[in-house]
Amino acid sequence: MDMLSEGLSGALRLLLGFDPDFTAIVAVSVLVAFTSTSLAALTAVPVGVLIAQRRFPGRGGVIAVLNTLMSLPTVVVGLLVYSMLSRNGLFGSLGLLYTRTAMVIGQWILAFPIVAALTVATMEGLDTRVHSTAISLGASPMQAFLRLLSEARFGIVAAVVAGFGRVFAEVGVSMMLGGNIKTYTRSITTAIALETNRGEFALGLALGIVLLTVALLVNILLALLKRRTP
Amino acid sequence: MTLGVMVLWRRFGFLAGALSRDNQDGFMKAMEFTEKTLVTVMIGLIALCTVHAADAGDRSRVLRLATTTSTYETGLLDHILPLFEQRQNIKVHVISVGTGKAMAVARAGDVDVILVHARQAEDQFVREGYGSYRRTVMANDFIIAGPADDPAGVKGMRETGAALRRLAGGQHLFVSRGDDSGTHKKESQLWAATGIRPQGKWYLESGQGMSSTLTVADEKNAYVLVDRASYIANSKRLRLHVIVEGDPELLNVYGVIPVSHERRPSVKTMLADALVDWLVSPECQKMIEEFALEGERLFKPASAAETDAGDTDGHAE
């Protein structure tokens, strides 16, 4: 049995076939990953910039913790959020378990340390003279800061893209918090897990190829965005 | 939504205007980029918040069913649920896990109803007050599958206990689910009845669902306890054969239990009751009986399980 070629042709059939179930799977993956990455970008980038700009006691420790959290296992995040969202948990009354919102929350937590830590690294890698030159040219501190930020823009985009890659490919959080409910919380990765469990290895592989294709499309879009503002 | 975008543009337009007065070279371009990115992100967020809000809106017609992998992965639920969903205007969210986990999430009140197969645990679930009542839905049987050449020589044995004793005695590879699922509970009971505590290099615990466990057994040429539905559903890709079958001990009965409203006020009792009514209705029973894979029927209707102790009423104590 040639699983790989079967997987490839399966992927093509899925991509060209427009099966509604399959479209829903891709839509869930993209929607959830896009929302969680956006949330992570909106929260983690400012935090990263602050950490890079300010000097405060325990700063090295905070950076070390952020870097460590980058290797947070998805299942641990899943368990943690699960225990809070379950009806027995702190936020149980919201009834959020097994919803897309729960998946977004879990993925947000996954992406946050990555985006924040990479933003810190980017900002710290910048030439500090940008800031002082801007000041000496008569810029206000705010303008000088914005100038610095604009220097870091590609690094920050890269940080966000890395966060997107992490959440788009993860399965632990989506499975535990989403529950792999058909057309509702079934993402590409949980569908792969299901098909693998069922022994439908070729279909699992096909979905994996689809996942990479969608990720490629997202990155092409981002590259186009970059080119439009050279 | 459109309003939100307009407000955003206005805000960013103001920012861009303020900056243009400073007349710094290259600055505008950088800001334009940041601005575009931010606006894209914002539009995405607003759109998605709308999605999530809408999503929360019609949740009153969503019923959560936790069930075992054998009912879901075989495709049975996809066969019998759509008609119910359409008629009742109810959306059933199926969470496919093992029986043990299904009961755990039901105890926490995270699902409204469970469809499982572990009679003792089910009765206890109702006795403890977590389930309001239990109805038998369907039945089939467990089998012991194993390599075609049957190195243990247990093929055709009628008594499961004797077969298991011989497997353990000869240290023949045996793969257990090891995951507190209904099948695993059954297997533990069968071992307990033999008085043997299975352990050693020949006894492997996969810790995975039925289909994955079958794959492990297949690759290792091992014996495995499996429900007939999962065996048939996976038979096309497996080399495993049916080795032991037909022992009344191997009866596998599936029951449905709505989670008690008194214990977990958040559950949707009306919808759960409607689902139970559908599952035991003659029409659905016929659909269950006729459901087939690879030309073989997978389940028998509830009437076939009558030798079993029947239904449980939670309030009859």
Coordinates of C-alpha atoms in Angstrom, one line a residue:
Chain A
M1 CA 0.0 0.0 0.0
D2 CA 1.5 3.3 -1.0
M3 CA 0.2 5.6 1.8
L4 CA 2.0 8.7 0.7
S5 CA 0.7 8.8 -2.9
E6 CA -2.7 7.9 -1.6
G7 CA -2.4 10.8 0.8
L8 CA -1.3 13.2 -1.9
S9 CA -4.2 12.3 -4.3
G10 CA -6.6 12.4 -1.3
A11 CA -5.4 15.9 -0.5
L12 CA -6.0 17.1 -4.1
R13 CA -9.4 15.5 -4.1
L14 CA -10.3 17.3 -0.8
L15 CA -9.0 20.7 -2.0
L16 CA -10.8 20.5 -5.3
G17 CA -13.9 18.8 -4.1
F18 CA -15.5 21.5 -1.9
D19 CA -17.1 18.9 0.4
P20 CA -19.1 21.0 2.9
D21 CA -17.8 19.0 5.9
F22 CA -14.3 19.5 4.8
T23 CA -14.8 23.2 4.1
A24 CA -16.2 23.5 7.7
I25 CA -13.0 21.8 9.1
V26 CA -10.7 24.2 7.3
A27 CA -12.9 27.2 8.3
V28 CA -12.8 26.2 12.0
S29 CA -9.0 25.9 11.9
V30 CA -8.5 29.2 10.2
L31 CA -11.1 31.1 12.2
V32 CA -9.9 29.9 15.6
A33 CA -6.2 30.2 14.8
F34 CA -6.7 33.7 13.3
T35 CA -8.7 34.9 16.3
S36 CA -6.3 33.5 18.9
T37 CA -3.3 34.9 17.0
S38 CA -4.9 38.3 16.7
L39 CA -5.6 38.3 20.4
A40 CA -2.1 37.2 21.1
A41 CA -0.7 40.0 18.8
L42 CA -2.8 42.7 20.5
T43 CA -1.7 41.6 24.0
A44 CA 1.7 40.1 23.7
V45 CA 3.3 42.7 21.4
P46 CA 2.7 45.6 23.8
V47 CA 3.9 43.4 26.7
G48 CA 7.0 42.4 24.7
V49 CA 7.7 46.1 23.8
L50 CA 7.3 47.1 27.4
I51 CA 9.7 44.5 28.7
A52 CA 12.2 45.4 26.1
Q53 CA 12.0 49.1 26.8
R54 CA 11.8 49.2 30.6
R55 CA 14.4 48.3 33.2
F56 CA 12.9 46.8 36.3
P57 CA 13.9 44.3 39.0
G58 CA 13.4 40.7 38.0
R59 CA 13.3 41.6 34.3
G60 CA 15.8 38.8 33.4
G61 CA 13.5 36.4 35.3
V62 CA 10.4 37.5 33.4
I63 CA 12.2 37.0 30.0
A64 CA 13.5 33.6 31.1
V65 CA 9.9 32.6 32.1
L66 CA 8.5 33.8 28.8
N67 CA 11.2 31.8 26.9
T68 CA 10.4 28.7 29.0
L69 CA 6.6 29.1 28.4
M70 CA 7.4 28.9 24.7
S71 CA 7.7 25.1 25.2
L72 CA 4.5 24.8 27.1
P73 CA 2.9 21.5 26.2
T74 CA -0.4 22.0 24.5
V75 CA -2.1 19.3 26.6
V76 CA -1.0 21.1 29.8
V77 CA -2.6 24.3 28.6
G78 CA -5.7 22.2 27.6
L79 CA -5.9 20.7 31.1
L80 CA -5.4 24.0 32.8
V81 CA -8.1 25.8 30.8
Y82 CA -10.3 22.7 30.9
S83 CA -10.3 22.7 34.7
M84 CA -11.3 26.4 34.7
L85 CA -14.0 26.1 32.0
S86 CA -15.6 22.9 33.2
R87 CA -18.9 23.3 35.0
N88 CA -17.0 22.4 38.2
G89 CA -14.4 25.1 37.5
L90 CA -14.0 28.7 38.3
F91 CA -15.7 29.9 35.1
G92 CA -18.0 27.0 34.7
S93 CA -21.1 29.0 34.7
L94 CA -20.2 30.5 31.4
G95 CA -20.7 27.2 29.7
L96 CA -17.7 27.7 27.5
L97 CA -16.3 24.2 27.4
Y98 CA -16.5 22.4 24.0
T99 CA -17.0 25.7 22.1
R100 CA -14.8 27.6 19.6
T101 CA -14.4 30.3 22.2
A102 CA -12.7 27.8 24.5
M103 CA -10.3 26.8 21.7
V104 CA -9.5 30.4 21.2
I105 CA -8.7 31.0 24.8
G106 CA -6.4 27.9 25.0
Q107 CA -4.6 28.9 21.8
W108 CA -4.2 32.5 22.9
I109 CA -2.3 31.2 26.0
L110 CA -0.2 29.1 23.7
A111 CA 0.7 31.9 21.4
F112 CA 1.2 34.6 24.0
P113 CA 4.7 33.6 25.2
I114 CA 6.0 33.0 21.7
V115 CA 4.8 36.4 20.4
A116 CA 5.9 38.3 23.5
A117 CA 9.4 36.6 23.8
L118 CA 10.1 37.1 20.1
T119 CA 9.0 40.7 20.3
V120 CA 11.4 41.3 23.2
A121 CA 14.2 39.6 21.2
T122 CA 13.5 41.8 18.2
M123 CA 13.3 45.0 20.1
E124 CA 16.5 44.2 21.9
G125 CA 18.3 43.4 18.7
L126 CA 17.6 46.9 17.3
D127 CA 20.3 49.5 16.9
T128 CA 19.7 51.7 19.9
R129 CA 21.1 54.7 17.9
V130 CA 17.8 54.9 16.1
H131 CA 16.2 56.2 19.2
S132 CA 18.9 58.6 20.1
T133 CA 19.3 59.9 16.5
A134 CA 15.6 60.6 16.4
I135 CA 15.8 62.5 19.6
S136 CA 18.7 64.5 18.4
L137 CA 16.8 65.4 15.2
G138 CA 14.2 67.0 17.4
A139 CA 11.7 64.1 17.7
S140 CA 9.6 63.9 20.9
P141 CA 10.1 60.8 23.0
M142 CA 6.8 59.5 21.6
Q143 CA 7.9 60.0 18.0
A144 CA 11.3 58.5 18.7
F145 CA 9.6 55.5 20.2
L146 CA 7.3 55.1 17.2
R147 CA 10.3 55.3 15.0
L148 CA 12.0 52.5 16.9
L149 CA 8.8 50.4 16.6
S150 CA 8.6 50.9 12.9
E151 CA 12.2 49.6 12.7
A152 CA 11.1 46.5 14.5
R153 CA 8.0 45.9 12.3
F154 CA 9.3 42.9 10.3
G155 CA 10.6 41.2 13.5
I156 CA 7.2 41.7 15.1
V157 CA 5.4 40.3 12.1
A158 CA 7.7 37.3 12.2
A159 CA 6.8 36.9 15.9
V160 CA 3.1 36.9 15.1
V161 CA 3.6 34.5 12.2
A162 CA 5.5 32.1 14.6
G163 CA 2.6 32.3 17.0
F164 CA 0.1 31.6 14.2
G165 CA 2.2 28.6 13.1
R166 CA 2.1 27.2 16.7
V167 CA -1.6 27.5 17.2
F168 CA -2.5 26.4 13.6
A169 CA -0.6 23.2 14.0
E170 CA -1.5 22.3 17.6
V171 CA -3.9 19.5 18.4
G172 CA -3.9 19.1 22.2
V173 CA -5.8 22.3 23.1
S174 CA -8.3 22.0 20.2
M175 CA -9.1 18.4 21.1
M176 CA -9.5 18.9 24.9
L177 CA -11.3 22.3 24.8
G178 CA -13.2 22.0 21.5
G179 CA -14.1 18.3 21.8
N180 CA -13.7 17.6 18.1
I181 CA -17.4 18.3 17.4
K182 CA -18.3 17.9 13.7
T183 CA -18.8 21.2 11.8
Y184 CA -18.4 23.1 15.1
T185 CA -15.1 22.5 16.7
R186 CA -13.5 20.0 14.4
S187 CA -10.3 21.6 13.1
I188 CA -7.8 20.2 10.6
T189 CA -5.6 18.8 13.3
T190 CA -8.3 17.2 15.4
A191 CA -9.7 15.7 12.2
I192 CA -6.2 14.3 11.5
A193 CA -6.2 12.7 15.0
L194 CA -9.7 11.3 14.4
E195 CA -8.9 9.8 11.0
T196 CA -5.6 8.4 12.4
N197 CA -7.6 6.7 15.2
R198 CA -10.0 5.3 12.7
G199 CA -7.1 3.8 10.8
E200 CA -7.7 6.1 7.8
F201 CA -4.1 7.0 7.5
A202 CA -4.2 8.2 3.9
L203 CA -7.0 10.6 4.7
G204 CA -5.1 11.8 7.8
L205 CA -2.1 12.4 5.7
A206 CA -4.2 14.2 3.1
L207 CA -5.5 16.6 5.8
G208 CA -1.9 17.2 6.9
I209 CA -1.0 18.3 3.3
V210 CA -4.1 20.5 3.3
L211 CA -2.9 22.1 6.6
L212 CA 0.4 22.9 5.1
T213 CA -1.3 24.4 2.0
V214 CA -3.5 26.7 4.1
A215 CA -0.5 27.7 6.2
L216 CA 1.4 28.5 2.9
L217 CA -1.5 30.7 1.7
V218 CA -1.5 32.6 4.9
N219 CA 2.2 33.3 4.7
I220 CA 1.9 34.3 1.1
L221 CA -0.7 36.8 2.1
L222 CA 1.6 38.2 4.8
A223 CA 4.5 38.4 2.3
L224 CA 2.2 40.4 -0.1
L225 CA 1.3 42.7 2.8
K226 CA 5.0 43.3 3.4
R227 CA 5.8 44.0 -0.2
R228 CA 3.0 46.6 -0.5
T229 CA 4.8 48.7 2.1
P230 CA 8.5 48.3 1.4
Chain B
M1 CA -19.7 46.1 12.1
T2 CA -19.3 48.6 9.2
L3 CA -19.6 51.3 11.8
G4 CA -16.8 49.8 13.8
V5 CA -14.5 49.8 10.8
M6 CA -15.3 53.4 9.9
V7 CA -14.6 54.5 13.5
L8 CA -11.3 52.6 13.2
W9 CA -10.3 54.2 10.0
R10 CA -11.2 57.7 11.4
R11 CA -9.0 57.0 14.4
F12 CA -6.1 55.8 12.3
G13 CA -6.6 58.6 9.8
F14 CA -6.2 61.1 12.6
L15 CA -3.0 59.4 13.7
A16 CA -1.6 59.5 10.2
G17 CA -2.6 63.1 9.9
A18 CA -0.8 64.1 13.0
L19 CA 2.3 62.2 11.9
S20 CA 2.4 63.7 8.5
R21 CA 2.9 67.1 10.0
D22 CA 6.2 66.0 11.4
N23 CA 7.3 65.3 7.8
Q24 CA 9.8 62.5 8.7
D25 CA 11.0 60.5 5.7
G26 CA 10.1 56.8 5.6
F27 CA 8.1 57.3 8.8
M28 CA 4.8 57.5 7.0
K29 CA 5.4 54.2 5.2
A30 CA 6.2 52.4 8.4
M31 CA 3.1 53.8 10.1
E32 CA 1.0 53.0 7.1
F33 CA 2.2 49.4 7.4
T34 CA 1.6 49.2 11.1
E35 CA -1.8 50.8 10.6
K36 CA -2.8 48.4 7.8
T37 CA -1.8 45.4 9.9
L38 CA -3.6 46.7 13.0
V39 CA -6.7 47.4 10.9
T40 CA -6.6 44.0 9.4
V41 CA -6.3 42.4 12.8
M42 CA -9.1 44.6 14.2
I43 CA -11.5 43.8 11.4
G44 CA -10.8 40.2 11.9
L45 CA -11.4 40.5 15.6
I46 CA -14.7 42.3 15.2
A47 CA -15.9 39.8 12.6
L48 CA -14.9 36.9 14.8
C49 CA -16.5 38.4 17.9
T50 CA -19.7 38.5 15.9
V51 CA -19.2 34.9 15.0
H52 CA -18.7 33.9 18.6
A53 CA -21.7 36.0 19.7
A54 CA -23.9 34.4 17.1
D55 CA -22.5 31.1 18.1
A56 CA -23.6 31.6 21.7
G57 CA -27.0 32.9 20.6
D58 CA -28.6 29.6 19.3
R59 CA -27.0 27.4 21.9
S60 CA -30.4 26.7 23.5
R61 CA -31.0 24.2 20.7
V62 CA -27.7 22.5 21.1
L63 CA -27.6 19.1 22.9
R64 CA -24.2 17.7 24.0
L65 CA -23.8 14.0 23.8
A66 CA -20.7 12.3 25.1
T67 CA -20.3 8.8 23.7
T68 CA -17.9 6.0 23.2
T69 CA -15.6 5.7 20.2
S70 CA -17.4 2.5 19.0
T71 CA -20.7 4.3 18.3
Y72 CA -19.0 7.3 16.7
E73 CA -16.0 6.0 14.8
T74 CA -18.2 3.4 13.1
G75 CA -20.4 6.1 11.7
L76 CA -23.6 4.9 13.4
L77 CA -24.4 8.3 14.9
D78 CA -23.9 10.0 11.6
H79 CA -26.5 7.5 10.3
I80 CA -29.2 8.0 13.0
L81 CA -28.8 11.6 14.3
P82 CA -29.4 13.8 11.2
L83 CA -33.1 12.8 11.0
F84 CA -33.6 13.6 14.7
E85 CA -31.8 16.9 14.4
Q86 CA -33.8 17.9 11.4
R87 CA -37.2 17.0 12.9
Q88 CA -36.7 18.5 16.3
N89 CA -34.6 21.4 15.2
I90 CA -31.9 20.3 17.7
K91 CA -28.2 20.3 16.9
V92 CA -26.4 17.4 18.6
H93 CA -22.8 18.0 19.5
V94 CA -21.1 14.6 19.7
I95 CA -18.0 14.3 21.9
S96 CA -16.4 11.0 21.2
V97 CA -14.4 9.6 24.1
G98 CA -14.2 6.4 26.1
T99 CA -17.0 5.4 28.5
G100 CA -15.0 6.4 31.6
K101 CA -14.3 9.9 30.3
A102 CA -17.8 10.3 29.0
M103 CA -19.1 9.7 32.5
A104 CA -16.5 12.0 34.0
V105 CA -17.5 14.9 31.8
A106 CA -21.2 14.1 32.5
R107 CA -20.6 14.1 36.3
A108 CA -19.1 17.6 35.9
G109 CA -22.2 18.7 34.0
D110 CA -20.3 19.4 30.8
V111 CA -22.6 17.3 28.6
D112 CA -26.4 16.7 28.7
V113 CA -26.6 13.0 27.9
I114 CA -24.3 10.0 27.5
L115 CA -24.4 6.9 25.3
V116 CA -22.1 4.3 26.9
H117 CA -21.5 0.6 27.4
A118 CA -20.5 -0.4 31.0
R119 CA -23.6 -1.6 32.8
Q120 CA -22.3 -1.7 36.3
A121 CA -20.8 1.8 36.0
E122 CA -24.0 3.0 34.4
D123 CA -26.2 1.8 37.2
Q124 CA -23.9 3.4 39.7
F125 CA -24.0 6.6 37.7
V126 CA -27.8 6.7 38.1
R127 CA -27.7 5.5 41.7
E128 CA -25.4 8.4 42.6
G129 CA -28.0 10.7 41.2
Y130 CA -25.9 12.0 38.3
G131 CA -28.2 10.3 35.7
S132 CA -32.0 10.6 35.8
Y133 CA -32.6 7.2 34.3
R134 CA -31.2 4.7 31.9
R135 CA -32.6 3.1 28.7
T136 CA -31.1 0.3 26.7
V137 CA -30.4 1.4 23.2
M138 CA -28.8 -1.5 21.4
A139 CA -26.4 -4.4 21.8
N140 CA -23.8 -6.4 20.1
D141 CA -21.0 -8.6 21.4
F142 CA -17.3 -8.5 22.2
I143 CA -14.9 -10.8 20.5
I144 CA -11.3 -11.7 21.0
A145 CA -9.4 -11.1 17.8
G146 CA -6.0 -12.4 17.2
P147 CA -3.4 -13.5 14.6
A148 CA -4.7 -15.9 11.9
D149 CA -2.3 -18.7 12.8
D150 CA -3.6 -18.5 16.5
P151 CA -0.3 -19.4 18.3
A152 CA -2.2 -19.9 21.6
G153 CA -4.5 -22.3 20.0
V154 CA -7.7 -20.8 21.5
K155 CA -9.7 -20.5 18.3
G156 CA -13.2 -21.7 18.6
M157 CA -13.1 -21.8 22.4
R158 CA -16.6 -21.1 23.7
E159 CA -15.6 -20.0 27.2
T160 CA -13.8 -16.7 27.4
G161 CA -12.3 -17.4 30.8
A162 CA -10.6 -20.6 29.6
A163 CA -9.2 -18.8 26.6
L164 CA -7.8 -15.9 28.7
R165 CA -6.2 -18.4 31.0
R166 CA -4.5 -20.1 28.2
L167 CA -3.3 -16.7 26.7
A168 CA -1.8 -15.7 30.1
G169 CA -0.4 -19.2 30.7
G170 CA 1.5 -19.1 27.4
Q171 CA 2.4 -15.4 27.8
H172 CA 0.9 -14.7 24.4
L173 CA 0.9 -11.0 23.5
F174 CA -2.3 -9.3 24.5
V175 CA -3.1 -5.6 23.9
S176 CA -5.4 -3.9 26.4
R177 CA -7.1 -0.5 25.9
G178 CA -5.9 0.4 29.4
D179 CA -8.0 3.6 29.3
D180 CA -11.0 3.0 31.5
S181 CA -13.3 2.7 28.5
G182 CA -16.3 0.4 28.4
T183 CA -14.2 -2.2 26.5
H184 CA -11.5 -1.9 29.1
K185 CA -13.9 -2.3 32.0
K186 CA -15.3 -5.4 30.3
E187 CA -11.8 -6.8 29.9
S188 CA -11.0 -6.1 33.5
Q189 CA -14.1 -8.0 34.6
L190 CA -13.2 -10.9 32.4
W191 CA -9.7 -11.1 33.8
A192 CA -11.0 -10.7 37.4
A193 CA -13.3 -13.7 36.8
T194 CA -10.3 -15.9 35.8
G195 CA -8.5 -14.8 39.0
I196 CA -5.5 -13.8 36.9
R197 CA -4.0 -10.4 37.2
P198 CA -2.6 -9.8 33.8
Q199 CA 0.9 -8.3 33.9
G200 CA 4.2 -8.8 32.3
K201 CA 5.9 -8.3 29.0
W202 CA 3.1 -10.1 27.1
Y203 CA 0.4 -7.7 28.4
L204 CA 0.5 -4.3 26.6
E205 CA -1.7 -1.4 27.5
S206 CA -2.1 1.0 24.6
G207 CA -4.0 3.7 26.4
Q208 CA -5.7 4.6 23.1
G209 CA -9.1 4.3 21.4
M210 CA -10.4 1.1 19.9
S211 CA -9.3 1.6 16.4
S212 CA -5.8 2.6 17.4
T213 CA -5.6 -0.3 19.8
L214 CA -6.6 -2.7 17.0
T215 CA -3.8 -1.2 14.9
V216 CA -1.3 -1.9 17.7
A217 CA -2.5 -5.5 18.1
D218 CA -2.4 -6.0 14.3
E219 CA 1.2 -4.7 14.1
K220 CA 2.3 -6.8 17.0
N221 CA 0.4 -10.0 16.1
A222 CA -1.3 -9.9 19.4
Y223 CA -4.7 -10.8 20.8
V224 CA -7.2 -8.1 21.7
L225 CA -10.7 -7.8 23.1
V226 CA -12.8 -5.7 20.8
D227 CA -16.5 -4.9 20.2
R228 CA -17.8 -6.4 17.0
A229 CA -18.8 -3.0 15.5
S230 CA -15.3 -1.6 15.8
Y231 CA -13.8 -4.9 14.5
I232 CA -16.0 -4.9 11.4
A233 CA -15.4 -1.2 10.8
N234 CA -11.7 -1.7 10.8
S235 CA -11.6 -5.3 9.3
K236 CA -10.6 -4.1 5.8
R237 CA -7.2 -2.9 6.9
L238 CA -6.5 -5.5 9.6
R239 CA -5.0 -9.0 9.4
L240 CA -6.6 -10.0 12.7
H241 CA -9.2 -12.7 12.8
V242 CA -12.1 -13.5 15.1
I243 CA -10.7 -16.0 17.5
V244 CA -13.2 -16.3 20.4
E245 CA -16.9 -15.4 20.1
G246 CA -20.3 -16.5 21.3
D247 CA -19.9 -16.6 25.1
P248 CA -22.9 -14.9 26.8
E249 CA -20.3 -13.2 29.0
L250 CA -19.3 -11.2 25.9
L251 CA -22.6 -9.4 25.5
N252 CA -22.1 -5.7 24.9
V253 CA -25.1 -3.5 25.8
Y254 CA -25.3 0.2 25.1
G255 CA -27.4 2.5 27.3
V256 CA -28.4 6.1 27.1
I257 CA -28.5 8.2 30.3
P258 CA -29.6 11.9 30.5
V259 CA -27.7 13.8 33.1
S260 CA -29.9 14.7 36.1
H261 CA -31.2 18.2 36.1
E262 CA -31.3 18.2 39.9
R263 CA -27.6 17.5 40.2
R264 CA -26.5 19.7 37.3
P265 CA -29.0 22.5 36.6
S266 CA -27.3 23.6 33.4
V267 CA -28.2 20.5 31.5
K268 CA -31.0 20.6 28.8
T269 CA -33.3 18.0 30.1
M270 CA -36.0 18.5 27.5
L271 CA -33.6 18.0 24.6
A272 CA -31.9 15.1 26.3
D273 CA -35.3 13.4 26.8
A274 CA -36.2 14.0 23.2
L275 CA -33.0 12.2 22.1
V276 CA -33.7 9.3 24.4
D277 CA -37.2 9.0 23.0
W278 CA -35.8 9.0 19.5
L279 CA -33.1 6.4 20.2
V280 CA -35.6 3.9 21.6
S281 CA -38.3 4.7 19.0
P282 CA -39.2 1.8 16.6
E283 CA -38.1 3.9 13.7
C284 CA -34.6 4.6 15.1
Q285 CA -34.3 1.0 16.4
K286 CA -34.9 -0.2 12.8
M287 CA -32.2 2.2 11.5
I288 CA -29.8 0.9 14.1
E289 CA -30.5 -2.7 13.1
E290 CA -30.1 -2.0 9.4
F291 CA -26.8 0.0 9.8
A292 CA -24.1 -2.0 8.1
L293 CA -20.5 -1.7 7.2
E294 CA -18.5 -4.0 4.8
G295 CA -21.8 -5.8 4.3
E296 CA -22.2 -6.8 7.9
R297 CA -24.7 -5.4 10.5
L298 CA -23.0 -3.9 13.5
F299 CA -25.6 -3.6 16.2
K300 CA -28.8 -5.3 17.3
P301 CA -31.8 -3.4 18.5
A302 CA -32.5 -3.0 22.2
S303 CA -34.9 -6.0 22.2
A304 CA -31.9 -8.3 21.6
A305 CA -30.5 -7.2 25.0
E306 CA -33.5 -8.3 27.0
T307 CA -31.6 -11.0 28.8
D308 CA -29.9 -8.0 30.4
A309 CA -31.5 -6.5 33.5
G310 CA -33.4 -3.9 31.5
D311 CA -33.9 -0.2 32.2
T312 CA -33.1 1.7 35.3
D313 CA -35.4 4.3 36.8
G314 CA -33.4 6.7 38.9
H315 CA -36.4 7.6 41.1
A316 CA -37.5 4.1 41.9
E317 CA -35.2 3.6 44.9

